[in-house]
Coordinates of C-alpha atoms and ligand atoms in Angstrom, one line a residue:
X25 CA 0.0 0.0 0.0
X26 CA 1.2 3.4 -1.0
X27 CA 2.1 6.1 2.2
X28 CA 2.8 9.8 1.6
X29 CA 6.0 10.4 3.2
X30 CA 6.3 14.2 4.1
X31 CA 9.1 16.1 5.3
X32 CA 7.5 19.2 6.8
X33 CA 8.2 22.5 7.9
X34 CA 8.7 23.7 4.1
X35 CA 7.6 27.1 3.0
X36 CA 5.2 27.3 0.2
X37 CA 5.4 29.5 -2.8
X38 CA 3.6 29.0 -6.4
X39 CA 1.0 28.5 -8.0
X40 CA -1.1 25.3 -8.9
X41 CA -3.8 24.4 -11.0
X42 CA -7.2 23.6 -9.4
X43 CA -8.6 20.1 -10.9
X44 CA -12.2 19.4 -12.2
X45 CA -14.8 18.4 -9.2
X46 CA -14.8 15.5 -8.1
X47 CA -18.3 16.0 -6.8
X48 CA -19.1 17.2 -9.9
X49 CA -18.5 14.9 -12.4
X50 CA -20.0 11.5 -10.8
X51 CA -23.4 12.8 -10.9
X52 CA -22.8 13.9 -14.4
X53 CA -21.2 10.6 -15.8
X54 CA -24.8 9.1 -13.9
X55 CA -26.7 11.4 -15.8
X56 CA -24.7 10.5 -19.1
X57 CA -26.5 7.0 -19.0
X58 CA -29.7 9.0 -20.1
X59 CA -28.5 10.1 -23.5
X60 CA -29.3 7.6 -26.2
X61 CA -25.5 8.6 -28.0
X62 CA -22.3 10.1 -27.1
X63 CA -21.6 12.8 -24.2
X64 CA -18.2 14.0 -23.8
X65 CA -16.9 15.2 -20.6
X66 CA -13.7 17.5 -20.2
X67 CA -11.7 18.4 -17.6
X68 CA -12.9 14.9 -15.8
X69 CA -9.8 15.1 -12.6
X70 CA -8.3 11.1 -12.7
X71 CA -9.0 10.1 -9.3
X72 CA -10.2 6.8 -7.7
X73 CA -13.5 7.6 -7.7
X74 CA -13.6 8.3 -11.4
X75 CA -12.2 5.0 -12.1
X76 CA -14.8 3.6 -10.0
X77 CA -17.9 4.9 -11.9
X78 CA -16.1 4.1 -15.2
X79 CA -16.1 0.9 -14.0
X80 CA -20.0 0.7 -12.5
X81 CA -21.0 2.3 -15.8
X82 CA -19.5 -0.4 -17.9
X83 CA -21.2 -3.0 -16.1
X84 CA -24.6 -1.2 -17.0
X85 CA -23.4 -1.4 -20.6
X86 CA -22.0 2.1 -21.2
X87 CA -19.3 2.8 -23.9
X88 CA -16.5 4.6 -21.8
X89 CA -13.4 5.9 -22.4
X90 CA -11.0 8.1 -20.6
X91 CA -8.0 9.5 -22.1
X92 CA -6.1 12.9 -20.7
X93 CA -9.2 14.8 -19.0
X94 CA -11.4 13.7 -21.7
X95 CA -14.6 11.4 -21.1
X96 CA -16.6 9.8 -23.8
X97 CA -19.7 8.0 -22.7
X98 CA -21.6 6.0 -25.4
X99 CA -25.2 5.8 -23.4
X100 CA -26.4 3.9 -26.4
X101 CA -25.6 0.5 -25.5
X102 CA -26.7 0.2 -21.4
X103 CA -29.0 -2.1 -20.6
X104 CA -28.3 -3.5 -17.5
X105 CA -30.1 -1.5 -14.6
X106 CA -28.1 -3.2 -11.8
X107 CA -25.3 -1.6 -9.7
X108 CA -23.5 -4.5 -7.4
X109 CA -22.8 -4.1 -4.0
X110 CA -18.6 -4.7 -4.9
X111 CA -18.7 -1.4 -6.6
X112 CA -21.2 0.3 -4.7
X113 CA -19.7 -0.6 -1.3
X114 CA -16.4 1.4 -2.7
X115 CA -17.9 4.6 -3.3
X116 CA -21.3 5.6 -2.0
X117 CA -21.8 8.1 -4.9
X118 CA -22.3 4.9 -7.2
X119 CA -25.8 5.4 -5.9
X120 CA -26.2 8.2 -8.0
X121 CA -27.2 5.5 -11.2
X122 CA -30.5 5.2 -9.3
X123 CA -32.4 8.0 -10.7
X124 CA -31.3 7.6 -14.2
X125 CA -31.6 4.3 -14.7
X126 CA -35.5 4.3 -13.8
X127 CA -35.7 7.1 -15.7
X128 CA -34.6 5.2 -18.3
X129 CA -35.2 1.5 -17.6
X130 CA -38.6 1.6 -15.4
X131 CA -36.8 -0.4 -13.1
X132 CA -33.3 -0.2 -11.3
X133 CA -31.4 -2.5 -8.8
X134 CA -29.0 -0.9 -6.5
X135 CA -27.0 -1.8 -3.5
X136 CA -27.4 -0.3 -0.3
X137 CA -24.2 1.9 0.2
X138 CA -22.2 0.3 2.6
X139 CA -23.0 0.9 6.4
X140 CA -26.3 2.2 5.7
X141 CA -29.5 0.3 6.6
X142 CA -33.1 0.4 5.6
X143 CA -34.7 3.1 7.4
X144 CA -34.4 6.6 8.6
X145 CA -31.0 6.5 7.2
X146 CA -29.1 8.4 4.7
X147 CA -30.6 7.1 1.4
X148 CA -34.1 7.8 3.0
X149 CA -34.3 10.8 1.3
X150 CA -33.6 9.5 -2.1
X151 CA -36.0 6.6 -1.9
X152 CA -38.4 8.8 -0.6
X153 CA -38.4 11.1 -3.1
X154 CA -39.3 8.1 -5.5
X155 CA -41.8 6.6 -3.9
X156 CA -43.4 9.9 -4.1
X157 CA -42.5 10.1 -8.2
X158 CA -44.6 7.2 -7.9
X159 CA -42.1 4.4 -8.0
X160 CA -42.4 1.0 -5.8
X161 CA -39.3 0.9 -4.1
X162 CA -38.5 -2.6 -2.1
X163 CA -35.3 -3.9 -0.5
X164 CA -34.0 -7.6 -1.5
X165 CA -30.6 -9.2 -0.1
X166 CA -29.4 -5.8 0.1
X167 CA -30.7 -4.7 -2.9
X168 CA -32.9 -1.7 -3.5
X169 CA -35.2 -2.5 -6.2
X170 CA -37.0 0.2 -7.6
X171 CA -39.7 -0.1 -10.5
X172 CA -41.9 2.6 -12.0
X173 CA -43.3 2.1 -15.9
X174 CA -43.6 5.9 -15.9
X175 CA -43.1 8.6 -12.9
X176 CA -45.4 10.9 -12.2
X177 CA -44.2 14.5 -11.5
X178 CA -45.2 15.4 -8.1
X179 CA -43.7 18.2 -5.7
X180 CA -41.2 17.2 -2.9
X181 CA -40.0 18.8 0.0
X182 CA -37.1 17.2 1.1
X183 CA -36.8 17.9 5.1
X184 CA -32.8 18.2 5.0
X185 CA -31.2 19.9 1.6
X186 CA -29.1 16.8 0.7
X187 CA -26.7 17.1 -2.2
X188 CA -27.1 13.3 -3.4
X189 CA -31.0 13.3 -2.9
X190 CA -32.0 16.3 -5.0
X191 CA -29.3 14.9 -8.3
X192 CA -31.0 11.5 -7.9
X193 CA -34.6 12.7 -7.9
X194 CA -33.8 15.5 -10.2
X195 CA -32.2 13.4 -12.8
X196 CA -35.1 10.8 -12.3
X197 CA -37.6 13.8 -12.9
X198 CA -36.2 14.9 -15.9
X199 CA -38.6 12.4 -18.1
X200 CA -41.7 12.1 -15.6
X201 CA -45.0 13.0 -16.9
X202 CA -45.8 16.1 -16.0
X203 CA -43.9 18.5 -13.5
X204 CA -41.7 18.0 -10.5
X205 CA -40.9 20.9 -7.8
X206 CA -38.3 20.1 -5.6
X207 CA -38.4 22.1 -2.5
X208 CA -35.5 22.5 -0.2
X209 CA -33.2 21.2 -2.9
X210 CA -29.5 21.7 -2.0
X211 CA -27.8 24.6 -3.9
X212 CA -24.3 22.9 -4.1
X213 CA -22.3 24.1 -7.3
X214 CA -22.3 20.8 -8.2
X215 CA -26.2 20.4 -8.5
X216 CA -26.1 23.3 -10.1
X217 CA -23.8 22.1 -12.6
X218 CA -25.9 18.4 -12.6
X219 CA -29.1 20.6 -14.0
X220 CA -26.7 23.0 -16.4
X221 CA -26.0 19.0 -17.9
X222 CA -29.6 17.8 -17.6
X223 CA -30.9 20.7 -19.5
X224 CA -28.1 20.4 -22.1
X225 CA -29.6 17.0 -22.5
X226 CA -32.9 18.2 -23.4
X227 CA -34.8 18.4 -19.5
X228 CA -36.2 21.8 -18.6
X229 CA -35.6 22.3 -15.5
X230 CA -36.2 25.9 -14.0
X231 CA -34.5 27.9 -10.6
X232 CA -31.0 26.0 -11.2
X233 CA -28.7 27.3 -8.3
X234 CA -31.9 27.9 -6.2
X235 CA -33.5 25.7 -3.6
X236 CA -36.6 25.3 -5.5
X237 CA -35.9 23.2 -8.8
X238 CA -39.1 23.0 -11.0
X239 CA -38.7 20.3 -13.7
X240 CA -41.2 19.6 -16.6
X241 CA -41.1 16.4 -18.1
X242 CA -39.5 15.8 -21.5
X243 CA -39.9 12.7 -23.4
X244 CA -36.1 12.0 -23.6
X245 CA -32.3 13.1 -23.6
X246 CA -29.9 13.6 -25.7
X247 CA -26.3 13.3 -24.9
X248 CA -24.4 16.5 -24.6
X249 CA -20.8 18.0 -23.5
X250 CA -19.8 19.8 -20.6
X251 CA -16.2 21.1 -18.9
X252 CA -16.4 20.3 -15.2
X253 CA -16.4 23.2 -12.8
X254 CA -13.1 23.3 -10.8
X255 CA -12.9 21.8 -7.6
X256 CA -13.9 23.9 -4.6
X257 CA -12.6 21.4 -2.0
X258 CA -9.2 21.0 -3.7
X259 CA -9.1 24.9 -4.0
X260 CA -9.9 25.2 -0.4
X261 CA -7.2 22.6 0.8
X262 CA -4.3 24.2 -0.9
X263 CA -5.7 27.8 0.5
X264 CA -5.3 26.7 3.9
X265 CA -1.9 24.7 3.6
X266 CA -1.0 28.2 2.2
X267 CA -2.6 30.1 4.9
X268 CA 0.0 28.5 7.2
X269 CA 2.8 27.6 4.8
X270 CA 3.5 30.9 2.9
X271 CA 2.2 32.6 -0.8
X272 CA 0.0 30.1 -3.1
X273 CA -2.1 31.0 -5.6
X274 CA -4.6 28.6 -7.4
X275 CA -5.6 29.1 -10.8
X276 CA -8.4 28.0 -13.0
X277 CA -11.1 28.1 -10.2
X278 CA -14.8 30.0 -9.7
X279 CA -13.6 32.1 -6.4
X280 CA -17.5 32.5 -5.7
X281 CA -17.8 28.9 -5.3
X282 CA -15.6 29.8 -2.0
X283 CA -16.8 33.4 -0.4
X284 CA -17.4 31.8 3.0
X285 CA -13.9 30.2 3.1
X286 CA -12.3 33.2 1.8
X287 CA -13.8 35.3 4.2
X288 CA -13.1 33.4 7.1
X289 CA -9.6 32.8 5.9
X290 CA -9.1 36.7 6.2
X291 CA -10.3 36.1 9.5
X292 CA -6.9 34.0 10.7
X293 CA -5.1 37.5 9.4
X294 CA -4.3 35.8 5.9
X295 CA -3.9 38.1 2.9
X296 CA -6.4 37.1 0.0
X297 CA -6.1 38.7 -3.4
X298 CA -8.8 37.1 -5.6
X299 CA -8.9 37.9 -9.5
X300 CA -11.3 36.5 -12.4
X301 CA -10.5 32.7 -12.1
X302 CA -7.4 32.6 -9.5
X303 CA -7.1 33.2 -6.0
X304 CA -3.6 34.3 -4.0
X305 CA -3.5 33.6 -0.2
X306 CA 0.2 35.5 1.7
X307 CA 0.2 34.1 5.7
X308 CA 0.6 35.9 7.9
X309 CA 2.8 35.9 11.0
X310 CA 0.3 34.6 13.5
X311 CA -2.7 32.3 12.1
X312 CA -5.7 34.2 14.9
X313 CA -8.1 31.5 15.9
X314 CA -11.7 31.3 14.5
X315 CA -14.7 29.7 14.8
X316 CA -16.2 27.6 11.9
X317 CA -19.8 26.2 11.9
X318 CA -20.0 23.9 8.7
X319 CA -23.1 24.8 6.6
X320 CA -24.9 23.6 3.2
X321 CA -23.7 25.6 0.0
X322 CA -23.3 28.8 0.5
X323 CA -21.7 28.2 4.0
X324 CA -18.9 26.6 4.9
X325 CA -18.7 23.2 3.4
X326 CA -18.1 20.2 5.6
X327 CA -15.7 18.8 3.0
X328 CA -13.1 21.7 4.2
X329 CA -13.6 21.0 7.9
X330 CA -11.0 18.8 8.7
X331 CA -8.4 20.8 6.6
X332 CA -9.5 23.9 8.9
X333 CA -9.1 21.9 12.3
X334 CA -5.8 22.0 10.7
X335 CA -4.8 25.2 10.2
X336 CA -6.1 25.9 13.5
X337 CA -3.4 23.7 15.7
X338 CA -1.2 27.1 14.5
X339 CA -3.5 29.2 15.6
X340 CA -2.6 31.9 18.6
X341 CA -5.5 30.9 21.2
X342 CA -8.4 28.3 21.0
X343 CA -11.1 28.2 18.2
X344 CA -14.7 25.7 18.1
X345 CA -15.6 24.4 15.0
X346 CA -18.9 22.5 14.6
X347 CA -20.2 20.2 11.8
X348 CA -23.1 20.3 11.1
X349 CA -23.5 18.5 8.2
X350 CA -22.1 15.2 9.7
X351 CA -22.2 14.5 13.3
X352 CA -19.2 12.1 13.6
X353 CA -16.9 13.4 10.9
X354 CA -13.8 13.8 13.3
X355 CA -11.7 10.7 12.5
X356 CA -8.6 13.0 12.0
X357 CA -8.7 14.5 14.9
X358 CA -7.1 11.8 17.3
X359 CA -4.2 11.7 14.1
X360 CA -3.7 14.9 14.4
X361 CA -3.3 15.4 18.1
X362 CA -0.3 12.7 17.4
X363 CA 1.5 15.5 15.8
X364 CA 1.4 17.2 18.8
X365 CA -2.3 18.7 18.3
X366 CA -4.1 19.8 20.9
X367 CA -8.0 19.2 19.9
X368 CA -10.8 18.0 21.7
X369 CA -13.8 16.4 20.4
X370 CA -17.2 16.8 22.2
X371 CA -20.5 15.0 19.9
X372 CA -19.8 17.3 16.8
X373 CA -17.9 19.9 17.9
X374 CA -14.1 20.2 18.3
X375 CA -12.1 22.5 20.7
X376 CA -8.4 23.6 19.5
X377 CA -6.4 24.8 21.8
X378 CA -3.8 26.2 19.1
X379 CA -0.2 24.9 19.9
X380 CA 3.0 26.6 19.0
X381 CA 4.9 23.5 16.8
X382 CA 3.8 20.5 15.3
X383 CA 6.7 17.1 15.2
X384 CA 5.8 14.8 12.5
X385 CA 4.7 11.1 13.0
X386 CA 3.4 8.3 11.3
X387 CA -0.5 8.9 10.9
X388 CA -3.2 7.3 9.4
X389 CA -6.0 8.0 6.6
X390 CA -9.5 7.3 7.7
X391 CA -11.1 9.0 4.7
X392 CA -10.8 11.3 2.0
X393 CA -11.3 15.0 3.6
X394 CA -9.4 13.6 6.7
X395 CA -6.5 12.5 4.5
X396 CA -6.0 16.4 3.1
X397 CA -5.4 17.4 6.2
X398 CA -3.1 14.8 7.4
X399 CA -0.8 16.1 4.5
X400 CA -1.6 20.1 5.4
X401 CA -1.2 18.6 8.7
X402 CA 2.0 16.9 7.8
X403 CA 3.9 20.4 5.8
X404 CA 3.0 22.2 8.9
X405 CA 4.7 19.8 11.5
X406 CA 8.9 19.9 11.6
X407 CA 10.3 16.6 10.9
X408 CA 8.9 13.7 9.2
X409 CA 5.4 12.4 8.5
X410 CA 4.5 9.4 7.2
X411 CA 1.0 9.3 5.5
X412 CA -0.4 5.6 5.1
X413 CA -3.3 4.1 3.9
X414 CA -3.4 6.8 1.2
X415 CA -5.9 5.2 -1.1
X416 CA -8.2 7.9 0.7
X417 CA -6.5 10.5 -0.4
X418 CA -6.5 8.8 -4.0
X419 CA -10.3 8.6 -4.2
X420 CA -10.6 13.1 -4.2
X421 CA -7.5 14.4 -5.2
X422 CA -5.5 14.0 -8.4
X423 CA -1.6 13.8 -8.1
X424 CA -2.0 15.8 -4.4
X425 CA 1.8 15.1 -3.9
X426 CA 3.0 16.3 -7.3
X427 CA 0.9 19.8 -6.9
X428 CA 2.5 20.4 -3.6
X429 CA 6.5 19.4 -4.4
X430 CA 5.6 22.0 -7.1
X431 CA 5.2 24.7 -4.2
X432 CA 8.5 23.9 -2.7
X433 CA 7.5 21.1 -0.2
X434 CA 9.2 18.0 0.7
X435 CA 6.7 15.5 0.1
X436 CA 7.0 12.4 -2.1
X437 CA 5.0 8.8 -2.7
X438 CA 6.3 5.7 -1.8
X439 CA 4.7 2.7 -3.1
X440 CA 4.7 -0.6 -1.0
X441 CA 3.6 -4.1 -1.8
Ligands
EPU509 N1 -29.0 12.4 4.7 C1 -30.0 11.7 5.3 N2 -30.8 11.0 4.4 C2 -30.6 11.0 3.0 C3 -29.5 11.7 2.5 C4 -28.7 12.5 3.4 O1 -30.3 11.7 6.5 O2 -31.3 10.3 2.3 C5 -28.1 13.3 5.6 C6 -26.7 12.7 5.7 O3 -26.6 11.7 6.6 C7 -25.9 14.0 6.1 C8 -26.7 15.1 5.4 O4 -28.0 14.6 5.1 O5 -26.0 14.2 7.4 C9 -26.1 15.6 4.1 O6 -25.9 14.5 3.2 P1 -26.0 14.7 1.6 O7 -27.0 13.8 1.1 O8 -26.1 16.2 1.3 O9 -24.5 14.2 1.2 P2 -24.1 13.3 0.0 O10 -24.9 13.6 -1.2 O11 -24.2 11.9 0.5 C10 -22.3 14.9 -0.9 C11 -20.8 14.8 -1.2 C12 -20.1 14.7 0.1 C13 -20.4 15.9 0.9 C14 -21.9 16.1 1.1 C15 -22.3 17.3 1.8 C16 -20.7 13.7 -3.3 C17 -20.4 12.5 -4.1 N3 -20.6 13.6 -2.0 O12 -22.6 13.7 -0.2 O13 -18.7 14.7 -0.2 O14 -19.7 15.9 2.2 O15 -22.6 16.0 -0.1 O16 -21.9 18.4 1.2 O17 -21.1 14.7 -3.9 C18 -16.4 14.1 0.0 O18 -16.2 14.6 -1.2 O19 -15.4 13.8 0.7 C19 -17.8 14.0 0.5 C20 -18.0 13.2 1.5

């Protein structure tokens, strides 16, 4: 297994280039099963996950290729509505092929993401939201089956704005009869993006970027093309390693996708210069401690929490940060304190009492938002770090190690059998 060996304490200086979203593209490779020819997909980042769906989209029959950022999906030959549990179990955002394949099909079978069970749980929303599209939904051996000849629009409040729930109902609404409102729908650039796509395809869906989607049935997509929108969690992870390490600018981004981080990054006393499509973050000589209460889109997205819990070890004086998004997303926080972090977890809050160094250590990824700030972590600790269980890290970020040597810091891979 591969382990990111870090030698820390490096300034930063540079710039690098901001990849496609990851969070982006899965949703639209989903929604690429709908058209009945070929969709190309640029500036697709390589990562794990991207593999992953290549792979789950295969299975349902889909003509894929991947070559240099460029994704050609052939939706003209799938016609298998089945994603397996091996695949799904990998990647929870495989459930994404749920709502376009009874779009499409009339039926779909799906795995349960891993860890989840039947019930109030995190895909309640989703099949939910179908049932009320008018689909019977069932669960078999861990299978949820879900069979509609022809959904019926209807409108749907969903009680919490959840990311995955409003792309899987949305793409599934795109070819109901008649018209679906989804209320409380979650504003995420990335949804926002999903409908762009969707209505490239032919849908017509209305109040994109807003929390109240109204779609009116089509009779079917085409395929279309799309460049990705940069990634907003990438961009925010290299801000804050730059926000303690020294000048980095990141290019080829949508700096409105991040006013809340940026704004509460001026807050530790960093200097942020923000331009069209770049952003430049200077430290300054004392991070100041501040607060951070996660949020849906346009707040402060949970995906950057743990990289903020690690800027703050630096900080001058004690900050709280609260998720609110996930309850228990804190599996960093014991790794961290083994570089000498002081951080304190309490249900879904954690206290930082800011520490004046860091001393490297071997730590361990957990998952892919806690792995980024292992590394940040990592640069800002003296000695050396040793990152394992990096296939994390591998899942959300493309060539993480590469873009940071490029900034000056001492970081390489080494692969293990
Ligand atoms: N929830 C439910 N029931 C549901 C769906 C969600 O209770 O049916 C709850 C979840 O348990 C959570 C909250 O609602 O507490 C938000 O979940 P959401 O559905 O919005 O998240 P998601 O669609 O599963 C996406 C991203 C996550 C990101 C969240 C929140 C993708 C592929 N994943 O997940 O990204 O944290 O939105 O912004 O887009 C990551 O990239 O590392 C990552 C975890």
């Amino acid at each position: 297994m591969d382990k990111i060996i870090i030698n820390g304490g490096n300034p930063l200086e540079g710039s690098v280039e901001i990849s496609g979203a990851k969070n982006a593209v899965l949703p639209i490779m989903a929604a690429a099963l709908m058209g009945n020819g070929i969709s190309i997909i640029t500036r697709v980042p390589d990562l794990r996950d991207t593999r992953t769906m290549i792979r789950l989209m295969e299975i349902i029959g889909a003509k894929v290729s991947f070559k240099e950022g460029t994704l050609t999906v052939d939706g003209s030959s799938v016609n298998n509505p089945e994603a397996p549990y091996d695949l799904v179990k990998t990647m929870r955002a495989s459930f994404y092929v749920l709502g376009p394949l009874i779009a499409r099909f009339g039926e779909v079978k799906v795995s349960l993401p891993g860890g989840c069970a039947w019930g109030p749980r995190p895909v309640d929303y989703h099949l939910k939201g179908l049932e009320e599209l008018g689909a019977k939904v069932t669960l078999d051996s861990g299978y949820i089956l879900a069979e509609s000849k022809k959904l019926q629009g209807k409108t749907i409040r969903f009680e919490y704005p959840s990311v995955g729930a409003t792309g899987n109902i949305a793409m599934a609404a795109v070819t109901a009869n008649g018209t679906t409102i989804i209320e409380n729908a979650a504003r995420e650039p990335e949804i926002e993006q999903l409908c762009i796509f969707l209505n490239k395809m032919g849908a017509d869906i209305s109040g994109v970027g807003t929390d109240k989607l109204i779609i009116k049935g089509v009779s079917q997509l085409e395929p279309a093309d799309i460049e990705v929108i940069p990634d907003r969690v990438e961009a925010g992870t290299f801000l804050m390693a730059g926000a303690a390490l020294g000048e980095v600018t990141i290019n080829k981004i949508v700096p409105t996708h991040l006013r809340t981080v940026l704004i509460k990054l001026e807050e530790t006393g960093a200097k942020v210069r923000t331009n069209q499509n770049s952003i430049t973050i200077t430290r300054s000589d004392k991070i100041i401690p501040v607060d951070m209460t996660t949020a849906v889109f346009p707040g402060f997205p949970t995906d950057l929490q743990a990289q903020w819990v690690a800027l703050m070890m630096l900080a001058e004086g004690s900050s709280v940060i609260t998720d609110t998004v996930y309850h228990d997303r804190f599996s960093h926080v014991p790794e961290l304190n083994r570089l000498g972090a002081n951080i304190h977890v309490e249900n879904n809050v954690a206290i930082i009492r800011g520490v004046k160094k860091l001393v490297g250590a071997p730590v361990m990824s957990t998952d892919i938002r806690a792995s980024a700030s292992l590394i940040n972590g990592g640069l800002m600790a003296h000695g050396r770090t040793e990152v394992s269980r990096i296939y994390h890290i591998d899942r959300g970020y493309e060539r993480i190690e590469e873009k940071f040597r490029s900034l000056g810091a001492d970081i390489m891979r080494k692969t293990e059998s």
